[in-house]
Short mmCIF file of C-alpha atoms and ligand atoms in Angstrom, two decimals:
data_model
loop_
_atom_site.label_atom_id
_atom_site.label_comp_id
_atom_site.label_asym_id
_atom_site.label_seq_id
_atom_site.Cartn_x
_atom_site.Cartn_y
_atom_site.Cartn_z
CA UNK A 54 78.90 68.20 157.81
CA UNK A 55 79.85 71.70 156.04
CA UNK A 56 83.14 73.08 156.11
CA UNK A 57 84.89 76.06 155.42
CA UNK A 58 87.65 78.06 156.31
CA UNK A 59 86.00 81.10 157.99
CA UNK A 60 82.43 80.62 158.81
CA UNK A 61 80.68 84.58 159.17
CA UNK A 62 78.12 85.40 161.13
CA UNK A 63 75.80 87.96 160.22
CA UNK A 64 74.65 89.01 156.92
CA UNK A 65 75.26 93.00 157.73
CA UNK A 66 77.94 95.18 155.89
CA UNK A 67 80.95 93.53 157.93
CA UNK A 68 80.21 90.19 157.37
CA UNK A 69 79.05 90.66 153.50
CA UNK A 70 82.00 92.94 152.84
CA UNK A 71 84.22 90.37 154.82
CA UNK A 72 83.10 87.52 152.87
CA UNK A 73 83.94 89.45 149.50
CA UNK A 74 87.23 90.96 149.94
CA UNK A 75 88.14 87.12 151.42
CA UNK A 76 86.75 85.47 148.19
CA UNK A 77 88.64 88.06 146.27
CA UNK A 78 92.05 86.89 147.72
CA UNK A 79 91.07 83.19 147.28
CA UNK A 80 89.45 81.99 150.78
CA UNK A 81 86.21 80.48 151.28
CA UNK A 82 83.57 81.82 153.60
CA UNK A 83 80.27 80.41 154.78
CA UNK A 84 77.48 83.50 155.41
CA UNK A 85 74.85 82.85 158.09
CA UNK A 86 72.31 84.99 158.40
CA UNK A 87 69.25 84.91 160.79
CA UNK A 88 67.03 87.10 159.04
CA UNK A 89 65.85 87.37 154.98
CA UNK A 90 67.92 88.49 152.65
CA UNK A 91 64.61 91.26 151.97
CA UNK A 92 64.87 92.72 155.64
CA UNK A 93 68.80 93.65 155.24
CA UNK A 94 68.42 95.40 152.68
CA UNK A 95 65.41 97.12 153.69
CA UNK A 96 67.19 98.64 156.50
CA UNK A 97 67.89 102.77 156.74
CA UNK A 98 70.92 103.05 158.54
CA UNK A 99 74.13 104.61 157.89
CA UNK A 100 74.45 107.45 154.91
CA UNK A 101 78.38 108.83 155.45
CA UNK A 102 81.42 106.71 154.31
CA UNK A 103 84.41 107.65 154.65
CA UNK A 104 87.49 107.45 152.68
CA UNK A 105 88.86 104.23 154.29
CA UNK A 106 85.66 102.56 153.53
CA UNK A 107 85.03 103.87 150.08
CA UNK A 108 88.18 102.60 149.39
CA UNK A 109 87.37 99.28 150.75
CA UNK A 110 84.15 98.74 148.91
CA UNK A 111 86.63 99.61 145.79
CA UNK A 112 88.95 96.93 146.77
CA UNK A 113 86.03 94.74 146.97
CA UNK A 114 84.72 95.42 143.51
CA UNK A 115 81.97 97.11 144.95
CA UNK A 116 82.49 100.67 143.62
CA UNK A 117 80.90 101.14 140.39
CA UNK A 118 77.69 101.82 141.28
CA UNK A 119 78.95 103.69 144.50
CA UNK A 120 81.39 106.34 142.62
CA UNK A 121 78.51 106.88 140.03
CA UNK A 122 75.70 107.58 142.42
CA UNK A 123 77.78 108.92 145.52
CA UNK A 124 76.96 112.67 146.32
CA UNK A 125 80.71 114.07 147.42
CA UNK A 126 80.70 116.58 150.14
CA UNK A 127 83.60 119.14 151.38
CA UNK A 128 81.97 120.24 154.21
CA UNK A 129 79.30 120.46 156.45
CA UNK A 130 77.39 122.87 158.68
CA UNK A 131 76.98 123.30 162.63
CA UNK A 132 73.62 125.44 163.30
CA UNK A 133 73.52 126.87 166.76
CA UNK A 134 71.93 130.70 168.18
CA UNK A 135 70.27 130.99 165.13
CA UNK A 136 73.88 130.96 163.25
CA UNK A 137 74.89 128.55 160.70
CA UNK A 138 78.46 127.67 160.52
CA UNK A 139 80.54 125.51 157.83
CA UNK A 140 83.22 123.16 158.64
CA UNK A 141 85.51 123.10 155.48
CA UNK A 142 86.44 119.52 155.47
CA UNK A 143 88.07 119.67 152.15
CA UNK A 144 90.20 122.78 152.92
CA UNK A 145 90.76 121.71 156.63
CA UNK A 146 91.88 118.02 155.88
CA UNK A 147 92.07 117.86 152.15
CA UNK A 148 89.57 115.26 152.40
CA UNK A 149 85.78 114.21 151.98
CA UNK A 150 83.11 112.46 152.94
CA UNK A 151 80.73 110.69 150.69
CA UNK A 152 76.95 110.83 151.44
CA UNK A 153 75.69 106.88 149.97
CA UNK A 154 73.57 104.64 151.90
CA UNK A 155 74.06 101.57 153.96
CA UNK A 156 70.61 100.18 151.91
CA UNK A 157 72.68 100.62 148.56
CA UNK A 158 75.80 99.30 150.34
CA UNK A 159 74.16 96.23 151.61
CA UNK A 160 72.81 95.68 148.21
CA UNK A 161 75.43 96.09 146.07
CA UNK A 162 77.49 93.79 148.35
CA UNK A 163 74.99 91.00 147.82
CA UNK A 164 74.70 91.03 144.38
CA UNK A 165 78.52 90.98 144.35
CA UNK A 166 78.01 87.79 146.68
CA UNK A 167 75.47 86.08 144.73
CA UNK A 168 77.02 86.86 141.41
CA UNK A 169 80.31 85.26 142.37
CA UNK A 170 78.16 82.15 143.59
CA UNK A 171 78.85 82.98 147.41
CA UNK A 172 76.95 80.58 150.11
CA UNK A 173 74.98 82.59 151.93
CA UNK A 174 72.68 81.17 154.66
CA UNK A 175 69.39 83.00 155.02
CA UNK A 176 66.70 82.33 157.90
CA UNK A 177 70.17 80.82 159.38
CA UNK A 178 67.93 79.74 163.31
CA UNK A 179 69.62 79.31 166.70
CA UNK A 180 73.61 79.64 165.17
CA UNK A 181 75.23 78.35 168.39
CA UNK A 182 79.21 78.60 167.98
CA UNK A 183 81.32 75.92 169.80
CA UNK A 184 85.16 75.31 170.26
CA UNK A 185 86.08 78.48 170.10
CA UNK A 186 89.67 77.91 170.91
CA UNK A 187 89.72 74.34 169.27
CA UNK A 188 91.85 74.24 165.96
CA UNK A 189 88.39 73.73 164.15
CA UNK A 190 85.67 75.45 165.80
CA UNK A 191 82.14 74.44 164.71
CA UNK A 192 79.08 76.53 164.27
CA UNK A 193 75.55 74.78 164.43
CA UNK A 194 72.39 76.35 163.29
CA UNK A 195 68.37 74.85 161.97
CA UNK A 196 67.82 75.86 158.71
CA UNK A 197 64.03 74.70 157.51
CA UNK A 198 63.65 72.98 161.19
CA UNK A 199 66.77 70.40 160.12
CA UNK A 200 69.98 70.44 162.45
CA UNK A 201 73.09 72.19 160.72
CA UNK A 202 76.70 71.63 161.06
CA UNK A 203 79.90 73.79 159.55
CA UNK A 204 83.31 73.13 160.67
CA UNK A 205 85.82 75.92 160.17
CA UNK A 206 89.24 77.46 160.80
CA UNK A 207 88.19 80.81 161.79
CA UNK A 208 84.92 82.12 162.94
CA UNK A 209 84.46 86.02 162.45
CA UNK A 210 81.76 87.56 164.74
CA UNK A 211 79.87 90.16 162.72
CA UNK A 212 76.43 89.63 163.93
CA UNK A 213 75.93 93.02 165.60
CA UNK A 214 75.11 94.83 169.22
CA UNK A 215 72.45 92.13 169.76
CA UNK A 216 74.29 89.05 167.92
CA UNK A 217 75.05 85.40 169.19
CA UNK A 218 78.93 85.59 169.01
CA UNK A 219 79.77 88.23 171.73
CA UNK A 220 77.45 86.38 174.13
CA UNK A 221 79.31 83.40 173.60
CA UNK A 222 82.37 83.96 175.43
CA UNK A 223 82.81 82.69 178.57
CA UNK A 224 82.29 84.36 181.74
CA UNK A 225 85.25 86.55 182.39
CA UNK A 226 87.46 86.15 179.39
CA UNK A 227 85.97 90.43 177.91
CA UNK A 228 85.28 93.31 179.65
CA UNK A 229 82.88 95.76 178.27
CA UNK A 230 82.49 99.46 178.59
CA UNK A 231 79.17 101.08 178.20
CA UNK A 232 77.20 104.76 178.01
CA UNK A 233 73.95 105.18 177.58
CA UNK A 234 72.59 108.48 176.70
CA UNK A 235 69.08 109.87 177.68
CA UNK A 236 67.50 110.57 174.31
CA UNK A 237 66.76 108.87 171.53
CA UNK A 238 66.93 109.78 167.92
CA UNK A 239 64.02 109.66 165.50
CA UNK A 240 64.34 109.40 162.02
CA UNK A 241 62.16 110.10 158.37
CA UNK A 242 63.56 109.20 155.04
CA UNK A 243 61.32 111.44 152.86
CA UNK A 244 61.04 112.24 149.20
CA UNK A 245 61.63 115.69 148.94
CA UNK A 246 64.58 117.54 147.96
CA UNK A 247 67.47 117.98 151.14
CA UNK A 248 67.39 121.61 152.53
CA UNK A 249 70.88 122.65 151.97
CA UNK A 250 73.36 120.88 149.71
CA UNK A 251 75.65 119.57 153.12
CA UNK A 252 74.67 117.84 156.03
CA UNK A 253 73.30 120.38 159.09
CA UNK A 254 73.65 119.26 162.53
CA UNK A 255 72.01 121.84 164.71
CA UNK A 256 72.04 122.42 168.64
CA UNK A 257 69.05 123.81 169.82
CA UNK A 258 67.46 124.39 173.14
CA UNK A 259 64.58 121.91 172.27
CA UNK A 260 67.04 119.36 171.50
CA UNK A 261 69.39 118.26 168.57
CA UNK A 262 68.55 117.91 164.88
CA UNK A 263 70.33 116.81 161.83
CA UNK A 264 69.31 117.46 158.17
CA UNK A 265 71.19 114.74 155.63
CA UNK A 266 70.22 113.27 152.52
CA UNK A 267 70.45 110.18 150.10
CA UNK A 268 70.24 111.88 147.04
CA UNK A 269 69.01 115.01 145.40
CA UNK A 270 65.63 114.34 145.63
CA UNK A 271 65.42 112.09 148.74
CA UNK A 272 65.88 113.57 152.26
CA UNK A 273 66.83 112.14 155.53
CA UNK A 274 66.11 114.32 158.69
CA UNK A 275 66.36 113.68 162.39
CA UNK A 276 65.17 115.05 165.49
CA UNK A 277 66.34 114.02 169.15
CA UNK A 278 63.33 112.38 170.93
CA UNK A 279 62.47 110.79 174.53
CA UNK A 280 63.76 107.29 174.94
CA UNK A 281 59.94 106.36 176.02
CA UNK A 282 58.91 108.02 172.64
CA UNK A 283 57.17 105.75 170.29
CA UNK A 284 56.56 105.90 166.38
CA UNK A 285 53.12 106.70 166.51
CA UNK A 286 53.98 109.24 169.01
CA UNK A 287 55.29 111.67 165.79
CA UNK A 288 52.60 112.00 162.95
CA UNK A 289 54.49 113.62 159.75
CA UNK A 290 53.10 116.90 160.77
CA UNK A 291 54.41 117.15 164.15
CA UNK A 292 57.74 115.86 162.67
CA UNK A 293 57.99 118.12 160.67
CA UNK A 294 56.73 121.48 163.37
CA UNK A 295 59.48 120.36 165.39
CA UNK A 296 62.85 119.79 162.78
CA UNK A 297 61.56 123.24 161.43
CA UNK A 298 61.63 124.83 164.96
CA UNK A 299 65.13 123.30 165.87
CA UNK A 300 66.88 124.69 163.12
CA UNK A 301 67.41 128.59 162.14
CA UNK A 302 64.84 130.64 160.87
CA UNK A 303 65.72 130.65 157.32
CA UNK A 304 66.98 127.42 157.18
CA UNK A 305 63.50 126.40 158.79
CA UNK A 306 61.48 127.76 156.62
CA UNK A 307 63.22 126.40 153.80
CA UNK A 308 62.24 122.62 154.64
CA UNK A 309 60.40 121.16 152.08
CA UNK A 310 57.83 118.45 153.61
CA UNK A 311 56.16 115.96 152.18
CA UNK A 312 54.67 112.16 153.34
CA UNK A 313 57.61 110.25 155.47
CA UNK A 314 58.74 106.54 153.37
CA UNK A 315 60.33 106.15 156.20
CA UNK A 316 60.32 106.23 160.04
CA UNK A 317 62.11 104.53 162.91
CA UNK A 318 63.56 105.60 166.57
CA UNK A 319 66.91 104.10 167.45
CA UNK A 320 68.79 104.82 170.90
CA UNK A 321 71.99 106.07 171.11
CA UNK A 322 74.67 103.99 173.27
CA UNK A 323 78.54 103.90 172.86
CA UNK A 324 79.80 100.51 174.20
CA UNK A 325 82.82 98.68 173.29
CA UNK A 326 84.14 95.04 174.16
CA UNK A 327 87.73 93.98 174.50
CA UNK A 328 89.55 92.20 173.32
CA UNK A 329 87.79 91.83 170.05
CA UNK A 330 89.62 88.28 170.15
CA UNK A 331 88.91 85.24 172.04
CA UNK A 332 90.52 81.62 170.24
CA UNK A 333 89.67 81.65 166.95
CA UNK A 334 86.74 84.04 167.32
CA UNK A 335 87.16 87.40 165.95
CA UNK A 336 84.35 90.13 166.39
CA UNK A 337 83.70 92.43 163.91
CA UNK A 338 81.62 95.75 163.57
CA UNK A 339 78.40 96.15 165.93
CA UNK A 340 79.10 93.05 167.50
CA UNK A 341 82.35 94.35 168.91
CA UNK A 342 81.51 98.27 169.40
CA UNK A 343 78.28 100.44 169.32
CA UNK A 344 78.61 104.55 168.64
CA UNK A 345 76.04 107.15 169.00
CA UNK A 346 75.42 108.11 165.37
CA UNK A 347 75.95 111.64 165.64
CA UNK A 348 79.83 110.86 164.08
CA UNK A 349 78.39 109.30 161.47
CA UNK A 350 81.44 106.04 162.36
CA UNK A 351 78.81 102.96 163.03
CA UNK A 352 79.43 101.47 159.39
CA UNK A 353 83.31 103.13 158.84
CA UNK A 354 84.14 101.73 162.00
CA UNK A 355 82.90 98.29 160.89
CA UNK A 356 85.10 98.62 157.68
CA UNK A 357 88.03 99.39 159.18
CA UNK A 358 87.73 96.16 161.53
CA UNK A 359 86.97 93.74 157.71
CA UNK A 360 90.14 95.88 156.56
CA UNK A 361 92.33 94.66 159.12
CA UNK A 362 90.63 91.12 159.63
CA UNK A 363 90.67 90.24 155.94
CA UNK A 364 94.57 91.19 155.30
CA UNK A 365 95.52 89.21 159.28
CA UNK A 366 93.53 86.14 157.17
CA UNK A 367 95.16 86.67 153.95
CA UNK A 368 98.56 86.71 155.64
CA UNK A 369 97.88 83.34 157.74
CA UNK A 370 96.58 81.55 155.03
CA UNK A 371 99.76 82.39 152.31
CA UNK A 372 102.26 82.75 154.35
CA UNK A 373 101.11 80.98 158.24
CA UNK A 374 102.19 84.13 159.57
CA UNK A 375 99.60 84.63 162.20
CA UNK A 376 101.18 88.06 163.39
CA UNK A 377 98.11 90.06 161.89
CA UNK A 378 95.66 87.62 163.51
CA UNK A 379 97.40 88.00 166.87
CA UNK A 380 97.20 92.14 166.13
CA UNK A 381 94.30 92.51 165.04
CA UNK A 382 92.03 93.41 168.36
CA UNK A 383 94.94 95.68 169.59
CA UNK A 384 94.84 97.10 166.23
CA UNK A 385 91.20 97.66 165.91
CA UNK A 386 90.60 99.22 169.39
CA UNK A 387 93.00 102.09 169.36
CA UNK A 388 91.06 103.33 166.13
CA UNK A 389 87.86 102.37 167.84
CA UNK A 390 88.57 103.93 171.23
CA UNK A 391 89.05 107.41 169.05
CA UNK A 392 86.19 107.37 167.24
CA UNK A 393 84.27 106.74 170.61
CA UNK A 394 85.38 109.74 171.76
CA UNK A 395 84.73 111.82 168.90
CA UNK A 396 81.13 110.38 168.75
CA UNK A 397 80.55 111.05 172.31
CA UNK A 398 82.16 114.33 172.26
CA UNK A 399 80.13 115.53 169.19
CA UNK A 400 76.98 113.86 170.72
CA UNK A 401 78.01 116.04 174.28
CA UNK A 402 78.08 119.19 172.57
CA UNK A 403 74.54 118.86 170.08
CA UNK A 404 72.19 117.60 172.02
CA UNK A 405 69.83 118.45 175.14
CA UNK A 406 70.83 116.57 178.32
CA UNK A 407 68.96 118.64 180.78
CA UNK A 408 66.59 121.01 180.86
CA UNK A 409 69.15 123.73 182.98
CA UNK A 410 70.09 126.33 181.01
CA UNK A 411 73.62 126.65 181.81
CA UNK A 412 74.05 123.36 180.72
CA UNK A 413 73.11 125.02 177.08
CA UNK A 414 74.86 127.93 177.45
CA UNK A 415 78.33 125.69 177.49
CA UNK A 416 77.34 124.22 174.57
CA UNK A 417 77.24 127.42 173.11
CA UNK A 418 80.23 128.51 174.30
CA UNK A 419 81.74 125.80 173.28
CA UNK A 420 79.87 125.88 169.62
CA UNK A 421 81.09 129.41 169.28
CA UNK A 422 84.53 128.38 170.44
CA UNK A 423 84.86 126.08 167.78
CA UNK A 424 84.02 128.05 165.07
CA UNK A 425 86.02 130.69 165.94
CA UNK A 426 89.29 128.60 165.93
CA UNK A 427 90.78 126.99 163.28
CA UNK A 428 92.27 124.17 165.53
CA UNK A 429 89.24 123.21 166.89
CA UNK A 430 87.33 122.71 163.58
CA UNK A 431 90.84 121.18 161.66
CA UNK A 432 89.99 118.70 164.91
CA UNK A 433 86.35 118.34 164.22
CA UNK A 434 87.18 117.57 160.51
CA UNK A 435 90.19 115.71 160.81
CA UNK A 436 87.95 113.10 163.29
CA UNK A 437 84.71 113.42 160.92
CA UNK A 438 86.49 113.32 157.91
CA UNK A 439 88.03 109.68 159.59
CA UNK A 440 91.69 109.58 160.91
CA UNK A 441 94.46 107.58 159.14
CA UNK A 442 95.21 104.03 159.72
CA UNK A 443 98.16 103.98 161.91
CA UNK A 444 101.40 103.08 160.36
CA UNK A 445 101.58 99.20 160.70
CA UNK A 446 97.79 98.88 159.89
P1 RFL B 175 74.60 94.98 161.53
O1 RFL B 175 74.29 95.88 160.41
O2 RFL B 175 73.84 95.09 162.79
O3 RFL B 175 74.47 93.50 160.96
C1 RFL B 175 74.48 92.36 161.80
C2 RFL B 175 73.78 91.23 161.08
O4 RFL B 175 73.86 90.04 161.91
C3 RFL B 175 72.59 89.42 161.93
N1 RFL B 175 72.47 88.60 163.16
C4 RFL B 175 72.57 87.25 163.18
N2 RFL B 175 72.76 86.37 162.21
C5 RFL B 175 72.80 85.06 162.58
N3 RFL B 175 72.62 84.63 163.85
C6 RFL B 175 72.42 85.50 164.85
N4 RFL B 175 72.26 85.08 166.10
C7 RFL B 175 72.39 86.90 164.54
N5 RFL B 175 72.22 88.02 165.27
C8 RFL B 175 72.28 89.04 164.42
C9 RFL B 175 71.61 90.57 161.85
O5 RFL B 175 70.33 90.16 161.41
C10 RFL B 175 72.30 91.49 160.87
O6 RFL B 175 71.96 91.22 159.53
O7 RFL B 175 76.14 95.08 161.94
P2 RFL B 175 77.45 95.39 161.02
O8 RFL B 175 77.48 94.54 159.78
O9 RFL B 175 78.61 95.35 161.94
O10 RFL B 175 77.24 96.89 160.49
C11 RFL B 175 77.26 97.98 161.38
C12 RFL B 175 76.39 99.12 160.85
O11 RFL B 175 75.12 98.59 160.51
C13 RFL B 175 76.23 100.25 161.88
O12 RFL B 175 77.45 100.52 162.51
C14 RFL B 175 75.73 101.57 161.25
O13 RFL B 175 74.42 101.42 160.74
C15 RFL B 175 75.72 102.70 162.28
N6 RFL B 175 75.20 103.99 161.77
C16 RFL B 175 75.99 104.84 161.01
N7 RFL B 175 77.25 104.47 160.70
C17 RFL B 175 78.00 105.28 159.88
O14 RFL B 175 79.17 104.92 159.62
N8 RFL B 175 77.53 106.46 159.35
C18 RFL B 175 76.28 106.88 159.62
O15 RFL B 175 75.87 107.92 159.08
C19 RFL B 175 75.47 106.08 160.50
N9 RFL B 175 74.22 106.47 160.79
C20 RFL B 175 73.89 104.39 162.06
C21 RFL B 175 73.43 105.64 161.56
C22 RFL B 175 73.04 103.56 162.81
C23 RFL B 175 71.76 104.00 163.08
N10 RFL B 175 70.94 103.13 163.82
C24 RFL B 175 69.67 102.71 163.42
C25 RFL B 175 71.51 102.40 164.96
C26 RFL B 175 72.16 106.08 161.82
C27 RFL B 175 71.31 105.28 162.60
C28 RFL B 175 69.93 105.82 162.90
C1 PHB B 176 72.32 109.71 157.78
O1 PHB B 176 72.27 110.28 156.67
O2 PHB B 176 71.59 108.74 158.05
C2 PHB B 176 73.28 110.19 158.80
C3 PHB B 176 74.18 111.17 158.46
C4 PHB B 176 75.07 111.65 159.41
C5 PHB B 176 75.03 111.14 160.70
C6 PHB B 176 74.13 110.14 161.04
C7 PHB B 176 73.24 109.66 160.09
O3 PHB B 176 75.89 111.64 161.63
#
């Protein structure tokens, strides 16, 4: 029999981040991951952090490589009616956003793992968590066909939308809340330079698009698709056609193409559980709450949850205090509950629900609105910029 004092599920950001900042402060973590340690890194995912999280992955020792190779932006740009329209973060909010992916993220937190000697459980099979509100809840997994066992004070649920832990609960004991949008969004990861220097996210009557990069010399575009829409359904070429007709003319025909390295569909969905709590079962990230992407909050969200997780666990384990623990859903959701809205806001005013035209024209009203008043984009950049922990947090 294993033990530990907080057994992690899920190999993603949260858990790898979680597992860090907790060996950091002196408190052992077990890692269990049910894929390879190849396919999470390989993933494309997330590309904005905000400041909360950059100064997370700082905390965790994780920031060299990040503050070198980080591209800073002060703004970006809403394209709509063949305008194009920047939001001055910086000189709205006096903040930033950094543009650095959830591939070098994920990396960077592994070597930190595996250079600090950190057990991490790849190919972890059939993790089945039991005793949830036991004083020493035990997880059981296969690992090379042979039965598992870890005993632990704490488990932390960070095994994403489709993970074991939030199916575990009983019957009754969370609620969830749930939108699912009509569209999809389909994404290349190219190497060719980015467009424009700051992120574009453009309304358009065919349906949304978004120009963001990794670096200098490596683009990442997306286009809204059909949630029937398959891979092979988008050659490069027609990929390309259709980002350069959603976006203005100049901007269009300033697109450099080039072969896709890259390309993957996800749905969007906003769903959150609560309480994030159930025993000694805390759920962290994806597992706990899903946002469409057009906020860019998926992986900030996630951090915030670690932040306030890691400290509740630091305080219980020096002091007993389990005030933070007791917290910590609360907490979480009233930060989580905002950046739902701004997701689905942002997501209700870029992209093509129907195909009635007065439905667009709203959007352009509304577009226009925006960018006309300085409230209403201080509120856009405020929210994309990411809000401030509240007081006690
Ligand atoms: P993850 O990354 O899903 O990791 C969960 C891990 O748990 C493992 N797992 C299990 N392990 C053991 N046993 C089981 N039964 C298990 N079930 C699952 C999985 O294999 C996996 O390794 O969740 P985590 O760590 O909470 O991280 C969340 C982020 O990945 C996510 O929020 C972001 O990617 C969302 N997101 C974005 N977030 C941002 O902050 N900024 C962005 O610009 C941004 N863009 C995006 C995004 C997500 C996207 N997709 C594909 C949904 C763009 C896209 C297209
Ligand atoms: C990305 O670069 O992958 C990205 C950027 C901004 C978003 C979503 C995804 O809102």
């Amino acid at each position: 029999m294993q033990k530990t004092q907080v057994a992690i599920i899920g190999a993603g950001p949260s858990g790898l981040l979680l597992s860090q900042l907790l060996h950091l402060s002196g408190i052992d973590s077990v890692v269990l991951e049910r894929q390879t340690s190849d396919h999470g890194a390989g993933r494309i995912r997330a590309g904005i952090l905000e400041k909360v999280a950059v100064d997370l992955l700082i905390e965790a020792k994780v920031g060299e490589r990040l503050l070198h190779e980080r591209l800073v932006h002060d703004g970006i740009a809403l394209a709509f009616a063949e305008r194009n329209v920047r939001i001055d973060l910086k000189g709205l909010t006096g903040d930033e956003v950094s543009v650095y992916g959830q591939t070098e993220v994920t990396k960077d937190l592994m070597d930190a793992r595996a250079a600090a000697g950190g057990r991490l459980v790849y190919e972890a099979a059939d993790v089945c968590v039991e005793g949830l509100d036991s004083a020493h809840p035990l997880v059981r997994y296969r690992r090379d066909g042979k039965a598992q066992e870890l005993r632990c004070d704490f488990i932390a649920g960070c095994d994403g939308y489709h993970g074991v832990c939030r199916q575990s609960l009983p019957a009754g004991s969370t609620r969830n809340f749930e939108r699912i949008y009509p569209f999809g969004w389909l994404g290349i990861l190219a190497d060719v330079p980015p467009v424009a220097s700051e992120l574009i996210y453009s309304n358009h009557a065919r349906g949304f698009a978004l120009c963001s990069m990794r670096s200098a010399k490596r683009s990442r575009y997306y286009v809204q698709c059909g949630l029937a829409d398959k891979v092979e359904d988008w050659p490069d070429l027609r990929f390309w056609d259709e980002l350069r007709m959603r976006l203005p003319r100049e901007i269009g025909d300033a697109v450099t193409t080039g072969p896709s390295i890259e390309k993957s569909i996800a749905p969007l969905r906003s769903f959150v559980v609560e309480p994030l709590r159930f025993g000694r079962l805390f759920l962290c990230g994806d597992a706990a709450h899903i946002v469409p992407p057009t906020g860019a909050k998926g992986l900030n969200l996630a951090a915030a949850d670690v932040r306030v997780l890691y400290r509740a666990l630091v305080e219980h384990y020096r002091t007993g205090n389990a005030a933070g623990l007791d917290r910590y859903s609360d907490r979480c959701l009233r930060r989580i509950w905002k950046a739902e809205r701004f997701s689905w806001w942002f997501t209700s005013i870029m992209h093509k629900f129907t195909d009635d035209p007065f439905d667009h024209r709203i959007q352009l009203a509304e577009l226009d609105y925006l960018c006309g008043s300085r409230a209403a984009m201080t509120s856009l950049a405020e929210n994309y910029v990411g809000l401030p922990f509240e007081p006690d947090t």
